[in-house]
mmCIF file of C-alpha atoms in Angstrom:
data_model
loop_
_atom_site.group_PDB
_atom_site.id
_atom_site.type_symbol
_atom_site.label_atom_id
_atom_site.label_comp_id
_atom_site.label_asym_id
_atom_site.label_seq_id
_atom_site.Cartn_x
_atom_site.Cartn_y
_atom_site.Cartn_z
ATOM 1 C CA UNK A 1 -0.301 -4.241 27.311
ATOM 2 C CA UNK A 2 0.382 -7.748 26.086
ATOM 3 C CA UNK A 3 1.548 -8.023 22.453
ATOM 4 C CA UNK A 4 1.483 -11.553 21.024
ATOM 5 C CA UNK A 5 2.939 -12.600 17.661
ATOM 6 C CA UNK A 6 0.995 -14.894 15.335
ATOM 7 C CA UNK A 7 2.159 -17.351 12.675
ATOM 8 C CA UNK A 8 2.023 -14.467 10.168
ATOM 9 C CA UNK A 9 5.029 -12.154 10.099
ATOM 10 C CA UNK A 10 3.973 -8.784 11.530
ATOM 11 C CA UNK A 11 0.377 -9.693 12.463
ATOM 12 C CA UNK A 12 -0.055 -9.234 16.214
ATOM 13 C CA UNK A 13 -2.791 -9.859 18.764
ATOM 14 C CA UNK A 14 -2.777 -7.077 21.341
ATOM 15 C CA UNK A 15 -4.364 -7.235 24.793
ATOM 16 C CA UNK A 16 -4.473 -3.793 26.418
ATOM 17 C CA UNK A 17 -4.811 -3.685 30.175
ATOM 18 C CA UNK A 18 -8.248 -2.876 31.531
ATOM 19 C CA UNK A 19 -8.659 -1.595 35.072
ATOM 20 C CA UNK A 20 -12.124 -1.594 36.550
ATOM 21 C CA UNK A 21 -14.079 -0.775 39.669
ATOM 22 C CA UNK A 22 -17.707 -0.092 40.558
ATOM 23 C CA UNK A 23 -17.819 2.876 38.161
ATOM 24 C CA UNK A 24 -16.686 0.946 35.075
ATOM 25 C CA UNK A 25 -13.187 0.620 33.615
ATOM 26 C CA UNK A 26 -10.214 2.494 32.183
ATOM 27 C CA UNK A 27 -7.986 1.191 29.387
ATOM 28 C CA UNK A 28 -5.034 2.667 27.552
ATOM 29 C CA UNK A 29 -5.785 1.260 24.092
ATOM 30 C CA UNK A 30 -2.768 2.728 22.295
ATOM 31 C CA UNK A 31 0.591 4.034 23.496
ATOM 32 C CA UNK A 32 3.073 5.069 20.819
ATOM 33 C CA UNK A 33 6.069 4.615 23.127
ATOM 34 C CA UNK A 34 5.110 1.022 23.999
ATOM 35 C CA UNK A 35 4.588 0.215 20.321
ATOM 36 C CA UNK A 36 8.013 1.611 19.431
ATOM 37 C CA UNK A 37 9.609 -0.408 22.254
ATOM 38 C CA UNK A 38 7.953 -3.508 20.765
ATOM 39 C CA UNK A 39 9.504 -2.680 17.364
ATOM 40 C CA UNK A 40 6.305 -1.530 15.652
ATOM 41 C CA UNK A 41 6.855 1.640 13.657
ATOM 42 C CA UNK A 42 3.350 2.387 12.378
ATOM 43 C CA UNK A 43 2.623 6.111 12.398
ATOM 44 C CA UNK A 44 -1.172 6.200 12.575
ATOM 45 C CA UNK A 45 -2.745 9.114 10.680
ATOM 46 C CA UNK A 46 -6.463 8.312 10.550
ATOM 47 C CA UNK A 47 -9.084 6.657 12.775
ATOM 48 C CA UNK A 48 -12.103 4.935 11.221
ATOM 49 C CA UNK A 49 -15.236 3.642 12.936
ATOM 50 C CA UNK A 50 -17.945 1.397 11.549
ATOM 51 C CA UNK A 51 -21.345 0.356 12.849
ATOM 52 C CA UNK A 52 -22.792 -2.892 11.528
ATOM 53 C CA UNK A 53 -26.412 -3.262 12.618
ATOM 54 C CA UNK A 54 -27.102 -6.862 11.623
ATOM 55 C CA UNK A 55 -25.451 -10.040 12.847
ATOM 56 C CA UNK A 56 -23.812 -11.714 9.835
ATOM 57 C CA UNK A 57 -22.639 -8.480 8.217
ATOM 58 C CA UNK A 58 -19.456 -9.062 6.209
ATOM 59 C CA UNK A 59 -17.018 -6.310 5.285
ATOM 60 C CA UNK A 60 -14.097 -7.409 3.127
ATOM 61 C CA UNK A 61 -11.746 -8.634 1.831
ATOM 62 C CA UNK A 62 -9.966 -5.313 1.203
ATOM 63 C CA UNK A 63 -6.546 -3.669 0.916
ATOM 64 C CA UNK A 64 -4.910 -0.484 -0.364
ATOM 65 C CA UNK A 65 -2.071 -0.836 -2.865
ATOM 66 C CA UNK A 66 1.337 0.824 -2.450
ATOM 67 C CA UNK A 67 2.251 3.609 -2.102
ATOM 68 C CA UNK A 68 -1.006 3.987 -0.135
ATOM 69 C CA UNK A 69 -0.779 0.591 1.587
ATOM 70 C CA UNK A 70 -2.130 0.622 5.135
ATOM 71 C CA UNK A 71 -1.211 -1.018 8.391
ATOM 72 C CA UNK A 72 -4.255 -1.253 10.676
ATOM 73 C CA UNK A 73 -4.997 -1.642 14.358
ATOM 74 C CA UNK A 74 -8.534 -3.026 14.787
ATOM 75 C CA UNK A 75 -10.614 -3.157 17.958
ATOM 76 C CA UNK A 76 -14.283 -3.624 18.832
ATOM 77 C CA UNK A 77 -16.036 -1.373 21.342
ATOM 78 C CA UNK A 78 -19.495 -2.962 21.102
ATOM 79 C CA UNK A 79 -20.412 -6.515 20.113
ATOM 80 C CA UNK A 80 -18.092 -9.079 18.509
ATOM 81 C CA UNK A 81 -16.547 -9.907 15.135
ATOM 82 C CA UNK A 82 -14.562 -12.644 13.501
ATOM 83 C CA UNK A 83 -11.671 -10.621 12.083
ATOM 84 C CA UNK A 84 -9.876 -12.243 9.139
ATOM 85 C CA UNK A 85 -6.643 -11.444 7.340
ATOM 86 C CA UNK A 86 -5.189 -13.089 4.228
ATOM 87 C CA UNK A 87 -1.491 -12.765 3.420
ATOM 88 C CA UNK A 88 -1.198 -11.217 -0.061
ATOM 89 C CA UNK A 89 2.566 -10.611 0.014
ATOM 90 C CA UNK A 90 3.858 -12.569 -2.983
ATOM 91 C CA UNK A 91 6.907 -14.573 -1.978
ATOM 92 C CA UNK A 92 5.794 -14.821 1.647
ATOM 93 C CA UNK A 93 5.782 -18.362 3.070
ATOM 94 C CA UNK A 94 2.188 -17.727 4.211
ATOM 95 C CA UNK A 95 0.944 -16.203 0.918
ATOM 96 C CA UNK A 96 -2.745 -17.026 0.397
ATOM 97 C CA UNK A 97 -3.214 -18.334 3.933
ATOM 98 C CA UNK A 98 -5.578 -16.729 6.427
ATOM 99 C CA UNK A 99 -5.803 -16.003 10.126
ATOM 100 C CA UNK A 100 -9.099 -15.506 11.971
ATOM 101 C CA UNK A 101 -9.311 -13.894 15.423
ATOM 102 C CA UNK A 102 -12.398 -13.084 17.476
ATOM 103 C CA UNK A 103 -12.369 -9.474 18.636
ATOM 104 C CA UNK A 104 -15.045 -8.269 21.031
ATOM 105 C CA UNK A 105 -15.908 -5.606 23.556
ATOM 106 C CA UNK A 106 -15.745 -8.401 26.121
ATOM 107 C CA UNK A 107 -12.305 -9.889 25.319
ATOM 108 C CA UNK A 108 -10.869 -6.397 24.573
ATOM 109 C CA UNK A 109 -8.343 -7.789 22.100
ATOM 110 C CA UNK A 110 -6.996 -5.821 19.173
ATOM 111 C CA UNK A 111 -5.415 -7.021 15.946
ATOM 112 C CA UNK A 112 -2.456 -5.260 14.323
ATOM 113 C CA UNK A 113 -2.297 -5.927 10.583
ATOM 114 C CA UNK A 114 0.726 -4.720 8.601
ATOM 115 C CA UNK A 115 0.531 -3.729 4.938
ATOM 116 C CA UNK A 116 0.382 -6.694 2.598
ATOM 117 C CA UNK A 117 -2.699 -8.346 4.068
ATOM 118 C CA UNK A 118 -6.284 -8.302 2.848
ATOM 119 C CA UNK A 119 -8.679 -7.618 5.714
ATOM 120 C CA UNK A 120 -12.309 -8.336 6.418
ATOM 121 C CA UNK A 121 -14.679 -9.267 9.198
ATOM 122 C CA UNK A 122 -18.044 -10.818 9.966
ATOM 123 C CA UNK A 123 -20.204 -9.591 12.818
ATOM 124 C CA UNK A 124 -21.072 -12.194 15.447
ATOM 125 C CA UNK A 125 -23.627 -9.991 17.209
ATOM 126 C CA UNK A 126 -25.955 -7.145 16.317
ATOM 127 C CA UNK A 127 -24.933 -3.475 16.532
ATOM 128 C CA UNK A 128 -21.186 -3.981 16.285
ATOM 129 C CA UNK A 129 -18.897 -0.964 16.510
ATOM 130 C CA UNK A 130 -15.363 -1.456 15.213
ATOM 131 C CA UNK A 131 -12.604 1.146 15.343
ATOM 132 C CA UNK A 132 -9.493 0.983 13.200
ATOM 133 C CA UNK A 133 -6.392 3.114 13.264
ATOM 134 C CA UNK A 134 -4.552 3.252 9.922
ATOM 135 C CA UNK A 135 -1.128 4.562 8.998
ATOM 136 C CA UNK A 136 -2.001 5.848 5.503
ATOM 137 C CA UNK A 137 -4.886 8.009 4.386
ATOM 138 C CA UNK A 138 -7.814 6.533 2.481
ATOM 139 C CA UNK A 139 -7.034 6.504 -1.249
ATOM 140 C CA UNK A 140 -9.976 5.190 -3.317
ATOM 141 C CA UNK A 141 -7.789 4.811 -6.424
ATOM 142 C CA UNK A 142 -5.614 2.310 -4.502
ATOM 143 C CA UNK A 143 -8.471 0.091 -3.254
ATOM 144 C CA UNK A 144 -8.445 -3.598 -4.023
ATOM 145 C CA UNK A 145 -10.150 -6.722 -2.860
ATOM 146 C CA UNK A 146 -11.384 -10.216 -3.530
ATOM 147 C CA UNK A 147 -14.472 -12.252 -2.744
ATOM 148 C CA UNK A 148 -14.823 -12.887 0.993
ATOM 149 C CA UNK A 149 -15.984 -16.493 0.710
ATOM 150 C CA UNK A 150 -13.803 -17.770 -2.130
ATOM 151 C CA UNK A 151 -13.602 -21.547 -1.440
ATOM 152 C CA UNK A 152 -9.928 -21.534 -2.502
ATOM 153 C CA UNK A 153 -9.097 -19.738 0.763
ATOM 154 C CA UNK A 154 -10.869 -22.186 3.075
ATOM 155 C CA UNK A 155 -12.066 -19.531 5.539
ATOM 156 C CA UNK A 156 -14.667 -20.910 7.972
ATOM 157 C CA UNK A 157 -16.985 -17.904 8.061
ATOM 158 C CA UNK A 158 -19.726 -17.991 10.724
ATOM 159 C CA UNK A 159 -22.439 -17.063 8.196
ATOM 160 C CA UNK A 160 -23.732 -18.730 5.040
ATOM 161 C CA UNK A 161 -23.329 -16.816 1.785
ATOM 162 C CA UNK A 162 -27.095 -16.424 1.293
ATOM 163 C CA UNK A 163 -27.511 -14.997 4.829
ATOM 164 C CA UNK A 164 -24.551 -12.582 4.781
ATOM 165 C CA UNK A 165 -25.249 -8.842 4.668
ATOM 166 C CA UNK A 166 -22.814 -7.418 2.098
ATOM 167 C CA UNK A 167 -22.380 -4.238 0.130
ATOM 168 C CA UNK A 168 -22.973 -4.453 -3.616
ATOM 169 C CA UNK A 169 -19.298 -3.564 -4.070
ATOM 170 C CA UNK A 170 -18.152 -6.529 -1.953
ATOM 171 C CA UNK A 171 -20.518 -8.923 -3.751
ATOM 172 C CA UNK A 172 -18.919 -7.933 -7.081
ATOM 173 C CA UNK A 173 -15.288 -8.555 -6.048
ATOM 174 C CA UNK A 174 -13.357 -11.179 -8.052
ATOM 175 C CA UNK A 175 -12.165 -14.544 -6.762
ATOM 176 C CA UNK A 176 -8.789 -14.592 -5.007
ATOM 177 C CA UNK A 177 -7.024 -16.112 -8.043
ATOM 178 C CA UNK A 178 -8.449 -13.430 -10.368
ATOM 179 C CA UNK A 179 -7.736 -10.443 -8.091
ATOM 180 C CA UNK A 180 -5.089 -7.931 -9.169
ATOM 181 C CA UNK A 181 -2.872 -8.220 -6.114
ATOM 182 C CA UNK A 182 -0.154 -5.533 -6.073
ATOM 183 C CA UNK A 183 3.506 -6.026 -5.239
ATOM 184 C CA UNK A 184 3.861 -4.928 -1.624
ATOM 185 C CA UNK A 185 7.682 -5.065 -1.819
ATOM 186 C CA UNK A 186 7.915 -2.302 -4.449
ATOM 187 C CA UNK A 187 6.830 1.291 -3.999
ATOM 188 C CA UNK A 188 5.319 0.895 -0.553
ATOM 189 C CA UNK A 189 6.467 2.206 2.763
ATOM 190 C CA UNK A 190 8.492 -0.377 4.658
ATOM 191 C CA UNK A 191 6.708 -1.707 7.715
ATOM 192 C CA UNK A 192 7.327 -4.259 10.438
#
């Protein structure tokens, strides 16, 4: 397993090994011991899976507020996505900046996102299956988000706004500057 840091403190690109032969392949996609040796202390408690049928489906930008803040490990088992995170940790030198990483069944990369980042993705193919491990249970009362294509963020999404497939909930999210972003330094579980 290759774990690569990014310019954002705590956000990691992970490349699990994949061993194949004529029958297919085998991959160890998560190993708690290896994560601990790398200094990552996330204790995953829930696995989520989504299927997005249409190319150009956008899910995001979302977070859960402390004390229900979530770290996530995202991977794609079918198709491809542009996975995007925005740093929402006030006081962080990268606050309000974003990182975009292509995750696909072909490149087999994963993205580890600590608490304090808004997360979303856009499907690059049809019939995309994404799996995310999270280290806090879903808490609807702690949900937050902002508009995925707010021009203030400068995210180069691979789909035009009028062509994006979005939920009504995501269409109604406020702009980044109007979002009620919580304080991730108070009342949340400490994470690396």
